mmCIF file of N, CA and C in Angstrom:
data_model
loop_
_atom_site.group_PDB
_atom_site.id
_atom_site.type_symbol
_atom_site.label_atom_id
_atom_site.label_comp_id
_atom_site.label_asym_id
_atom_site.label_seq_id
_atom_site.Cartn_x
_atom_site.Cartn_y
_atom_site.Cartn_z
ATOM 1 N N MET A 286 -3.756 -40.369 -93.411
ATOM 2 C CA MET A 286 -5.206 -40.074 -93.235
ATOM 3 C C MET A 286 -5.569 -38.927 -94.132
ATOM 4 N N LEU A 287 -4.901 -37.816 -93.858
ATOM 5 C CA LEU A 287 -5.220 -36.673 -94.778
ATOM 6 C C LEU A 287 -5.205 -36.732 -96.155
ATOM 7 N N GLU A 288 -4.089 -37.532 -96.448
ATOM 8 C CA GLU A 288 -4.076 -38.006 -98.034
ATOM 9 C C GLU A 288 -5.522 -38.601 -98.715
ATOM 10 N N ILE A 289 -5.936 -39.647 -97.714
ATOM 11 C CA ILE A 289 -7.067 -40.430 -98.133
ATOM 12 C C ILE A 289 -8.137 -39.556 -98.208
ATOM 13 N N VAL A 290 -8.410 -38.590 -97.303
ATOM 14 C CA VAL A 290 -9.663 -37.621 -97.382
ATOM 15 C C VAL A 290 -9.447 -36.852 -98.518
ATOM 16 N N LEU A 291 -8.263 -36.198 -98.853
ATOM 17 C CA LEU A 291 -8.012 -35.449 -100.221
ATOM 18 C C LEU A 291 -8.400 -36.137 -101.368
ATOM 19 N N PHE A 292 -7.807 -37.595 -101.437
ATOM 20 C CA PHE A 292 -8.036 -38.317 -102.534
ATOM 21 C C PHE A 292 -9.682 -38.583 -102.824
ATOM 22 N N CYS A 293 -10.372 -38.864 -101.504
ATOM 23 C CA CYS A 293 -11.854 -39.026 -101.623
ATOM 24 C C CYS A 293 -12.521 -37.716 -102.067
ATOM 25 N N VAL A 294 -12.109 -36.697 -101.666
ATOM 26 C CA VAL A 294 -12.636 -35.399 -102.194
ATOM 27 C C VAL A 294 -12.501 -35.285 -103.754
ATOM 28 N N ILE A 295 -11.370 -35.384 -103.985
ATOM 29 C CA ILE A 295 -10.962 -35.240 -105.551
ATOM 30 C C ILE A 295 -11.747 -36.464 -106.409
ATOM 31 N N LEU A 296 -11.724 -37.492 -105.903
ATOM 32 C CA LEU A 296 -12.606 -38.684 -106.703
ATOM 33 C C LEU A 296 -13.964 -38.139 -106.588
ATOM 34 N N LEU A 297 -14.618 -37.819 -105.586
ATOM 35 C CA LEU A 297 -15.979 -37.447 -105.479
ATOM 36 C C LEU A 297 -16.298 -36.240 -106.483
ATOM 37 N N ALA A 298 -15.508 -35.384 -106.751
ATOM 38 C CA ALA A 298 -15.430 -33.925 -107.679
ATOM 39 C C ALA A 298 -15.283 -34.655 -108.949
ATOM 40 N N ALA A 299 -14.646 -35.506 -109.368
ATOM 41 C CA ALA A 299 -14.321 -35.984 -110.787
ATOM 42 C C ALA A 299 -15.647 -36.952 -110.817
ATOM 43 N N GLY A 300 -16.075 -37.624 -109.889
ATOM 44 C CA GLY A 300 -17.355 -38.375 -110.301
ATOM 45 C C GLY A 300 -18.674 -37.478 -110.449
ATOM 46 N N TYR A 301 -18.713 -36.432 -109.898
ATOM 47 C CA TYR A 301 -19.765 -35.245 -110.067
ATOM 48 C C TYR A 301 -19.393 -34.817 -111.298
ATOM 49 N N TRP A 302 -18.365 -34.374 -111.837
ATOM 50 C CA TRP A 302 -18.130 -33.772 -113.116
ATOM 51 C C TRP A 302 -18.437 -34.875 -114.142
ATOM 52 N N ALA A 303 -17.950 -35.979 -114.097
ATOM 53 C CA ALA A 303 -18.379 -37.158 -115.069
ATOM 54 C C ALA A 303 -19.822 -37.284 -115.250
ATOM 55 N N THR A 304 -20.604 -37.312 -114.004
ATOM 56 C CA THR A 304 -22.059 -37.433 -114.243
ATOM 57 C C THR A 304 -22.852 -36.275 -114.918
ATOM 58 N N MET A 305 -22.382 -35.307 -114.322
ATOM 59 C CA MET A 305 -22.836 -34.041 -115.284
ATOM 60 C C MET A 305 -22.508 -33.994 -116.734
ATOM 61 N N PHE A 306 -21.380 -34.526 -117.156
ATOM 62 C CA PHE A 306 -20.825 -34.731 -118.550
ATOM 63 C C PHE A 306 -21.877 -35.524 -119.232
ATOM 64 N N VAL A 307 -21.894 -36.594 -118.739
ATOM 65 C CA VAL A 307 -22.617 -37.825 -119.341
ATOM 66 C C VAL A 307 -24.247 -37.507 -119.551
ATOM 67 N N MET A 308 -24.646 -36.757 -118.450
ATOM 68 C CA MET A 308 -26.111 -36.340 -118.297
ATOM 69 C C MET A 308 -26.430 -35.353 -119.403
ATOM 70 N N GLY A 309 -25.408 -34.610 -119.871
ATOM 71 C CA GLY A 309 -25.680 -33.562 -121.403
ATOM 72 C C GLY A 309 -25.586 -32.074 -120.507
ATOM 73 N N ARG A 310 -25.149 -31.953 -119.482
ATOM 74 C CA ARG A 310 -25.131 -30.645 -118.753
ATOM 75 C C ARG A 310 -23.846 -30.193 -118.870
ATOM 76 N N ARG A 311 -23.162 -30.325 -119.988
ATOM 77 C CA ARG A 311 -22.024 -29.644 -120.309
ATOM 78 C C ARG A 311 -21.452 -28.337 -120.232
ATOM 79 N N ASP A 312 -22.611 -27.643 -120.303
ATOM 80 C CA ASP A 312 -22.219 -25.999 -119.974
ATOM 81 C C ASP A 312 -22.174 -25.751 -118.627
ATOM 82 N N ASP A 313 -22.866 -26.614 -117.740
ATOM 83 C CA ASP A 313 -22.700 -26.542 -116.301
ATOM 84 C C ASP A 313 -21.531 -26.911 -115.843
ATOM 85 N N VAL A 314 -21.015 -28.096 -116.626
ATOM 86 C CA VAL A 314 -19.875 -28.457 -116.157
ATOM 87 C C VAL A 314 -18.618 -27.633 -116.518
ATOM 88 N N ILE A 315 -18.550 -27.096 -117.660
ATOM 89 C CA ILE A 315 -17.658 -26.181 -118.035
ATOM 90 C C ILE A 315 -17.460 -24.960 -117.342
ATOM 91 N N HIS A 316 -18.671 -24.365 -117.192
ATOM 92 C CA HIS A 316 -18.733 -22.989 -116.831
ATOM 93 C C HIS A 316 -19.225 -22.782 -115.486
ATOM 94 N N GLY A 317 -19.705 -23.687 -114.796
ATOM 95 C CA GLY A 317 -20.327 -23.817 -113.364
ATOM 96 C C GLY A 317 -21.564 -23.049 -113.320
ATOM 97 N N LYS A 318 -22.283 -22.815 -114.423
ATOM 98 C CA LYS A 318 -23.551 -21.919 -114.299
ATOM 99 C C LYS A 318 -24.717 -23.079 -113.889
ATOM 100 N N PHE A 319 -25.243 -22.864 -112.737
ATOM 101 C CA PHE A 319 -26.328 -23.758 -112.373
ATOM 102 C C PHE A 319 -27.724 -23.166 -112.400
ATOM 103 N N VAL A 320 -27.820 -21.848 -112.523
ATOM 104 C CA VAL A 320 -28.736 -21.058 -112.358
ATOM 105 C C VAL A 320 -28.992 -20.222 -113.913
ATOM 106 N N HIS A 321 -30.051 -20.536 -114.657
ATOM 107 C CA HIS A 321 -30.256 -19.955 -115.985
ATOM 108 C C HIS A 321 -31.099 -18.776 -115.488
ATOM 109 N N THR A 322 -30.868 -17.823 -116.036
ATOM 110 C CA THR A 322 -31.603 -16.522 -116.146
ATOM 111 C C THR A 322 -32.332 -16.100 -117.394
ATOM 112 N N GLU A 323 -32.799 -17.139 -118.261
ATOM 113 C CA GLU A 323 -33.343 -16.508 -119.345
ATOM 114 C C GLU A 323 -34.615 -16.156 -119.397
ATOM 115 N N GLU A 324 -35.402 -16.801 -118.352
ATOM 116 C CA GLU A 324 -36.889 -16.494 -118.183
ATOM 117 C C GLU A 324 -37.101 -15.775 -116.990
ATOM 118 N N GLU A 325 -36.412 -14.667 -116.748
ATOM 119 C CA GLU A 325 -36.255 -13.714 -115.479
ATOM 120 C C GLU A 325 -37.415 -12.988 -115.472
ATOM 121 N N GLY A 326 -37.748 -12.494 -116.615
ATOM 122 C CA GLY A 326 -38.985 -11.542 -116.584
ATOM 123 C C GLY A 326 -40.442 -12.287 -116.423
ATOM 124 N N ASP A 327 -40.575 -13.511 -116.607
ATOM 125 C CA ASP A 327 -41.739 -14.350 -116.475
ATOM 126 C C ASP A 327 -41.948 -14.743 -114.894
ATOM 127 N N PHE A 328 -41.154 -14.686 -114.075
ATOM 128 C CA PHE A 328 -41.051 -14.923 -112.738
ATOM 129 C C PHE A 328 -41.181 -14.270 -111.837
ATOM 130 N N THR A 329 -42.573 -14.154 -111.129
ATOM 131 C CA THR A 329 -42.725 -13.412 -109.984
ATOM 132 C C THR A 329 -42.746 -14.133 -108.702
ATOM 133 N N PRO A 330 -42.165 -13.566 -107.702
ATOM 134 C CA PRO A 330 -42.091 -14.340 -106.268
ATOM 135 C C PRO A 330 -43.352 -14.247 -105.793
ATOM 136 N N ALA A 331 -43.817 -15.434 -105.071
ATOM 137 C CA ALA A 331 -44.986 -15.601 -104.390
ATOM 138 C C ALA A 331 -45.122 -14.755 -103.211
ATOM 139 N N ALA A 332 -46.001 -14.097 -102.813
ATOM 140 C CA ALA A 332 -46.162 -13.359 -101.630
ATOM 141 C C ALA A 332 -46.098 -14.200 -100.355
ATOM 142 N N MET A 333 -45.497 -14.049 -99.449
ATOM 143 C CA MET A 333 -45.347 -14.613 -98.097
ATOM 144 C C MET A 333 -46.538 -14.412 -97.213
ATOM 145 N N PRO A 334 -47.307 -15.656 -97.105
ATOM 146 C CA PRO A 334 -48.335 -15.405 -96.003
ATOM 147 C C PRO A 334 -47.932 -15.048 -94.585
ATOM 148 N N ALA A 335 -49.008 -14.230 -93.965
ATOM 149 C CA ALA A 335 -48.592 -13.865 -92.633
ATOM 150 C C ALA A 335 -48.505 -14.939 -91.756
ATOM 151 N N PRO A 336 -47.671 -14.958 -90.684
ATOM 152 C CA PRO A 336 -47.432 -15.967 -89.927
ATOM 153 C C PRO A 336 -48.521 -16.083 -88.870
ATOM 154 N N PRO A 337 -48.908 -17.427 -88.569
ATOM 155 C CA PRO A 337 -50.035 -17.453 -87.421
ATOM 156 C C PRO A 337 -49.718 -16.767 -86.293
ATOM 157 N N PRO A 338 -50.778 -16.242 -85.515
ATOM 158 C CA PRO A 338 -50.557 -15.733 -83.937
ATOM 159 C C PRO A 338 -49.938 -16.732 -83.129
ATOM 160 N N PHE A 339 -49.149 -16.333 -82.081
ATOM 161 C CA PHE A 339 -49.030 -17.344 -81.226
ATOM 162 C C PHE A 339 -49.941 -17.431 -80.106
ATOM 163 N N PRO A 340 -50.034 -18.654 -79.644
ATOM 164 C CA PRO A 340 -51.104 -18.608 -78.428
ATOM 165 C C PRO A 340 -50.809 -17.932 -77.304
ATOM 166 N N LYS A 341 -51.870 -17.703 -76.505
ATOM 167 C CA LYS A 341 -51.557 -16.690 -75.426
ATOM 168 C C LYS A 341 -51.174 -17.732 -74.124
ATOM 169 N N ARG A 342 -50.357 -17.221 -73.317
ATOM 170 C CA ARG A 342 -49.737 -18.233 -72.283
ATOM 171 C C ARG A 342 -50.745 -18.196 -71.264
ATOM 172 N N PRO A 343 -50.850 -19.721 -70.665
ATOM 173 C CA PRO A 343 -51.694 -19.823 -69.653
ATOM 174 C C PRO A 343 -51.663 -19.115 -68.401
ATOM 175 N N VAL A 344 -52.731 -18.483 -67.744
ATOM 176 C CA VAL A 344 -52.409 -17.847 -66.498
ATOM 177 C C VAL A 344 -52.345 -18.912 -65.263
ATOM 178 N N ARG A 345 -51.417 -18.648 -64.520
ATOM 179 C CA ARG A 345 -51.449 -19.709 -63.370
ATOM 180 C C ARG A 345 -52.107 -19.060 -62.312
ATOM 181 N N VAL A 346 -52.826 -20.014 -61.389
ATOM 182 C CA VAL A 346 -53.579 -19.427 -60.307
ATOM 183 C C VAL A 346 -52.521 -19.393 -59.339
ATOM 184 N N ALA A 347 -52.704 -18.264 -58.366
ATOM 185 C CA ALA A 347 -51.574 -18.392 -57.081
ATOM 186 C C ALA A 347 -52.255 -19.295 -56.039
ATOM 187 N N GLN A 348 -51.079 -19.936 -55.520
ATOM 188 C CA GLN A 348 -51.482 -21.099 -54.582
ATOM 189 C C GLN A 348 -50.909 -20.417 -53.115
ATOM 190 N N PRO A 349 -51.491 -21.032 -52.173
ATOM 191 C CA PRO A 349 -50.940 -20.752 -50.731
ATOM 192 C C PRO A 349 -49.491 -21.114 -50.752
ATOM 193 N N ALA A 350 -48.726 -20.747 -49.699
ATOM 194 C CA ALA A 350 -47.177 -21.012 -49.427
ATOM 195 C C ALA A 350 -47.335 -22.460 -49.012
ATOM 196 N N SER A 351 -48.107 -22.879 -48.355
ATOM 197 C CA SER A 351 -48.333 -24.266 -47.520
ATOM 198 C C SER A 351 -48.403 -25.342 -48.666
ATOM 199 N N VAL A 352 -49.355 -25.096 -49.739
ATOM 200 C CA VAL A 352 -49.383 -26.028 -50.768
ATOM 201 C C VAL A 352 -48.330 -25.899 -51.714
ATOM 202 N N ARG A 353 -47.524 -24.649 -52.001
ATOM 203 C CA ARG A 353 -46.476 -24.695 -52.759
ATOM 204 C C ARG A 353 -45.152 -25.430 -52.379
ATOM 205 N N THR A 354 -45.043 -25.395 -50.958
ATOM 206 C CA THR A 354 -43.756 -25.999 -50.475
ATOM 207 C C THR A 354 -44.116 -27.476 -50.567
ATOM 208 N N ALA A 355 -45.143 -28.028 -50.292
ATOM 209 C CA ALA A 355 -45.465 -29.556 -50.402
ATOM 210 C C ALA A 355 -45.486 -30.010 -51.748
ATOM 211 N N SER A 356 -45.726 -29.291 -52.680
ATOM 212 C CA SER A 356 -45.643 -29.913 -54.033
ATOM 213 C C SER A 356 -44.305 -29.955 -54.559
ATOM 214 N N VAL A 357 -43.435 -28.892 -54.217
ATOM 215 C CA VAL A 357 -42.185 -28.783 -54.751
ATOM 216 C C VAL A 357 -41.102 -29.771 -54.054
ATOM 217 N N GLN A 358 -41.339 -30.144 -52.930
ATOM 218 C CA GLN A 358 -40.374 -30.882 -52.251
ATOM 219 C C GLN A 358 -41.054 -32.262 -52.307
ATOM 220 N N PRO A 359 -40.740 -33.363 -52.907
ATOM 221 C CA PRO A 359 -41.198 -34.605 -53.013
ATOM 222 C C PRO A 359 -40.748 -35.190 -51.641
ATOM 223 N N ALA A 360 -41.515 -36.389 -51.363
ATOM 224 C CA ALA A 360 -41.258 -37.062 -49.999
ATOM 225 C C ALA A 360 -40.181 -38.211 -50.686
ATOM 226 N N LEU A 361 -39.073 -38.186 -50.045
ATOM 227 C CA LEU A 361 -37.855 -39.178 -50.175
ATOM 228 C C LEU A 361 -37.867 -40.030 -49.047
ATOM 229 N N PRO A 362 -37.597 -41.587 -49.487
ATOM 230 C CA PRO A 362 -37.473 -42.556 -48.555
ATOM 231 C C PRO A 362 -36.077 -42.199 -47.568
ATOM 232 N N GLU A 363 -36.265 -42.605 -46.351
ATOM 233 C CA GLU A 363 -35.208 -42.231 -45.715
ATOM 234 C C GLU A 363 -33.920 -43.256 -46.087
ATOM 235 N N ALA A 364 -32.718 -42.504 -46.194
ATOM 236 C CA ALA A 364 -31.484 -43.207 -46.595
ATOM 237 C C ALA A 364 -30.911 -43.834 -45.418
ATOM 238 N N LYS A 365 -30.405 -44.962 -45.651
ATOM 239 C CA LYS A 365 -29.964 -45.959 -44.665
ATOM 240 C C LYS A 365 -28.672 -45.367 -44.447
ATOM 241 N N PRO A 366 -28.030 -45.498 -43.206
ATOM 242 C CA PRO A 366 -26.708 -44.882 -43.045
ATOM 243 C C PRO A 366 -25.713 -45.903 -43.742
ATOM 244 N N VAL A 367 -24.551 -45.498 -44.176
ATOM 245 C CA VAL A 367 -23.576 -46.156 -44.584
ATOM 246 C C VAL A 367 -22.580 -46.800 -43.674
ATOM 247 N N ASN A 368 -22.467 -48.174 -44.081
ATOM 248 C CA ASN A 368 -21.488 -48.917 -43.007
ATOM 249 C C ASN A 368 -20.260 -48.797 -43.598
ATOM 250 N N SER A 369 -19.080 -48.558 -42.468
ATOM 251 C CA SER A 369 -17.756 -48.317 -42.976
ATOM 252 C C SER A 369 -17.167 -49.710 -43.322
ATOM 253 N N ALA A 370 -17.652 -50.724 -42.848
ATOM 254 C CA ALA A 370 -17.263 -52.109 -43.490
ATOM 255 C C ALA A 370 -17.720 -52.448 -45.023
ATOM 256 N N ALA A 371 -18.767 -51.761 -45.134
ATOM 257 C CA ALA A 371 -19.268 -51.945 -46.549
ATOM 258 C C ALA A 371 -18.321 -51.066 -47.573
ATOM 259 N N LEU A 372 -17.976 -49.752 -47.218
ATOM 260 C CA LEU A 372 -17.166 -49.186 -48.070
ATOM 261 C C LEU A 372 -15.875 -49.581 -48.081
ATOM 262 N N GLN A 373 -15.178 -50.098 -47.099
ATOM 263 C CA GLN A 373 -13.975 -50.883 -47.015
ATOM 264 C C GLN A 373 -14.010 -52.089 -48.142
ATOM 265 N N SER A 374 -15.114 -52.851 -48.202
ATOM 266 C CA SER A 374 -15.175 -53.841 -49.108
ATOM 267 C C SER A 374 -15.384 -53.523 -50.434
ATOM 268 N N LEU A 375 -16.233 -52.466 -50.608
ATOM 269 C CA LEU A 375 -16.319 -51.821 -52.054
ATOM 270 C C LEU A 375 -14.850 -51.364 -52.583
ATOM 271 N N LEU A 376 -14.174 -50.512 -51.702
ATOM 272 C CA LEU A 376 -12.683 -50.016 -52.101
ATOM 273 C C LEU A 376 -11.684 -51.238 -52.372
ATOM 274 N N ALA A 377 -11.972 -52.255 -51.517
ATOM 275 C CA ALA A 377 -10.862 -53.403 -52.060
ATOM 276 C C ALA A 377 -11.351 -53.969 -53.397
ATOM 277 N N ALA A 378 -12.786 -54.173 -53.539
ATOM 278 C CA ALA A 378 -13.113 -54.829 -54.759
ATOM 279 C C ALA A 378 -12.764 -53.863 -56.163
ATOM 280 N N ILE A 379 -12.841 -52.434 -55.949
ATOM 281 C CA ILE A 379 -12.366 -51.533 -57.033
ATOM 282 C C ILE A 379 -10.862 -51.830 -57.343
ATOM 283 N N GLN A 380 -10.195 -51.886 -56.019
ATOM 284 C CA GLN A 380 -8.494 -52.107 -56.233
ATOM 285 C C GLN A 380 -8.188 -53.432 -57.077
ATOM 286 N N GLN A 381 -8.896 -54.454 -56.473
ATOM 287 C CA GLN A 381 -8.577 -55.581 -56.988
ATOM 288 C C GLN A 381 -9.022 -55.761 -58.724
ATOM 289 N N ASP A 382 -10.139 -55.080 -59.298
ATOM 290 C CA ASP A 382 -10.367 -54.914 -60.381
ATOM 291 C C ASP A 382 -9.372 -54.066 -61.207
ATOM 292 N N LEU A 383 -8.864 -52.885 -60.659
ATOM 293 C CA LEU A 383 -7.791 -52.115 -61.344
ATOM 294 C C LEU A 383 -6.539 -52.883 -61.559
ATOM 295 N N LYS A 384 -5.958 -53.725 -60.419
ATOM 296 C CA LYS A 384 -4.854 -54.563 -60.719
ATOM 297 C C LYS A 384 -5.028 -55.573 -61.614
ATOM 298 N N SER A 385 -6.297 -56.284 -61.665
ATOM 299 C CA SER A 385 -6.467 -57.245 -62.856
ATOM 300 C C SER A 385 -6.335 -56.591 -64.249
ATOM 301 N N VAL A 386 -6.924 -55.348 -64.402
ATOM 302 C CA VAL A 386 -6.821 -54.816 -65.775
ATOM 303 C C VAL A 386 -5.260 -54.213 -66.240
ATOM 304 N N ALA A 387 -4.607 -53.935 -65.124
ATOM 305 C CA ALA A 387 -3.497 -53.330 -65.426
ATOM 306 C C ALA A 387 -2.357 -54.403 -65.478
#
C-alpha cells in the first residue's frame, strides 16, 4: 500500500512538472521560482479596513425562581415499569441473533 502511495505522489509530481514545462513556465520548473519580484517597487499593499464592531449582548430579564424551575424541567410522560418477562424475551432474542451470526 505504501508503494502505491509513493508511486502516485511521484506520478503526480512528474505530471505537474510536465504540465509546467508544456505551458512554457520552464524557469519555474527548473528553478522553482514561482514569485517574480521584478515589479516590487510598483506594488503597495492596500490598507486593511477596520473590523466592524461586535453587536452588544442582549440583556436577560431576571425571572422569579418558580418560573425558572418550571421552564428548565420539561414535563415527561410517566415511564411504564419494565416487565421481567419482557427483558428475558429480549435477552433470548439477542442471544439467538448472536448465535446465528457466529
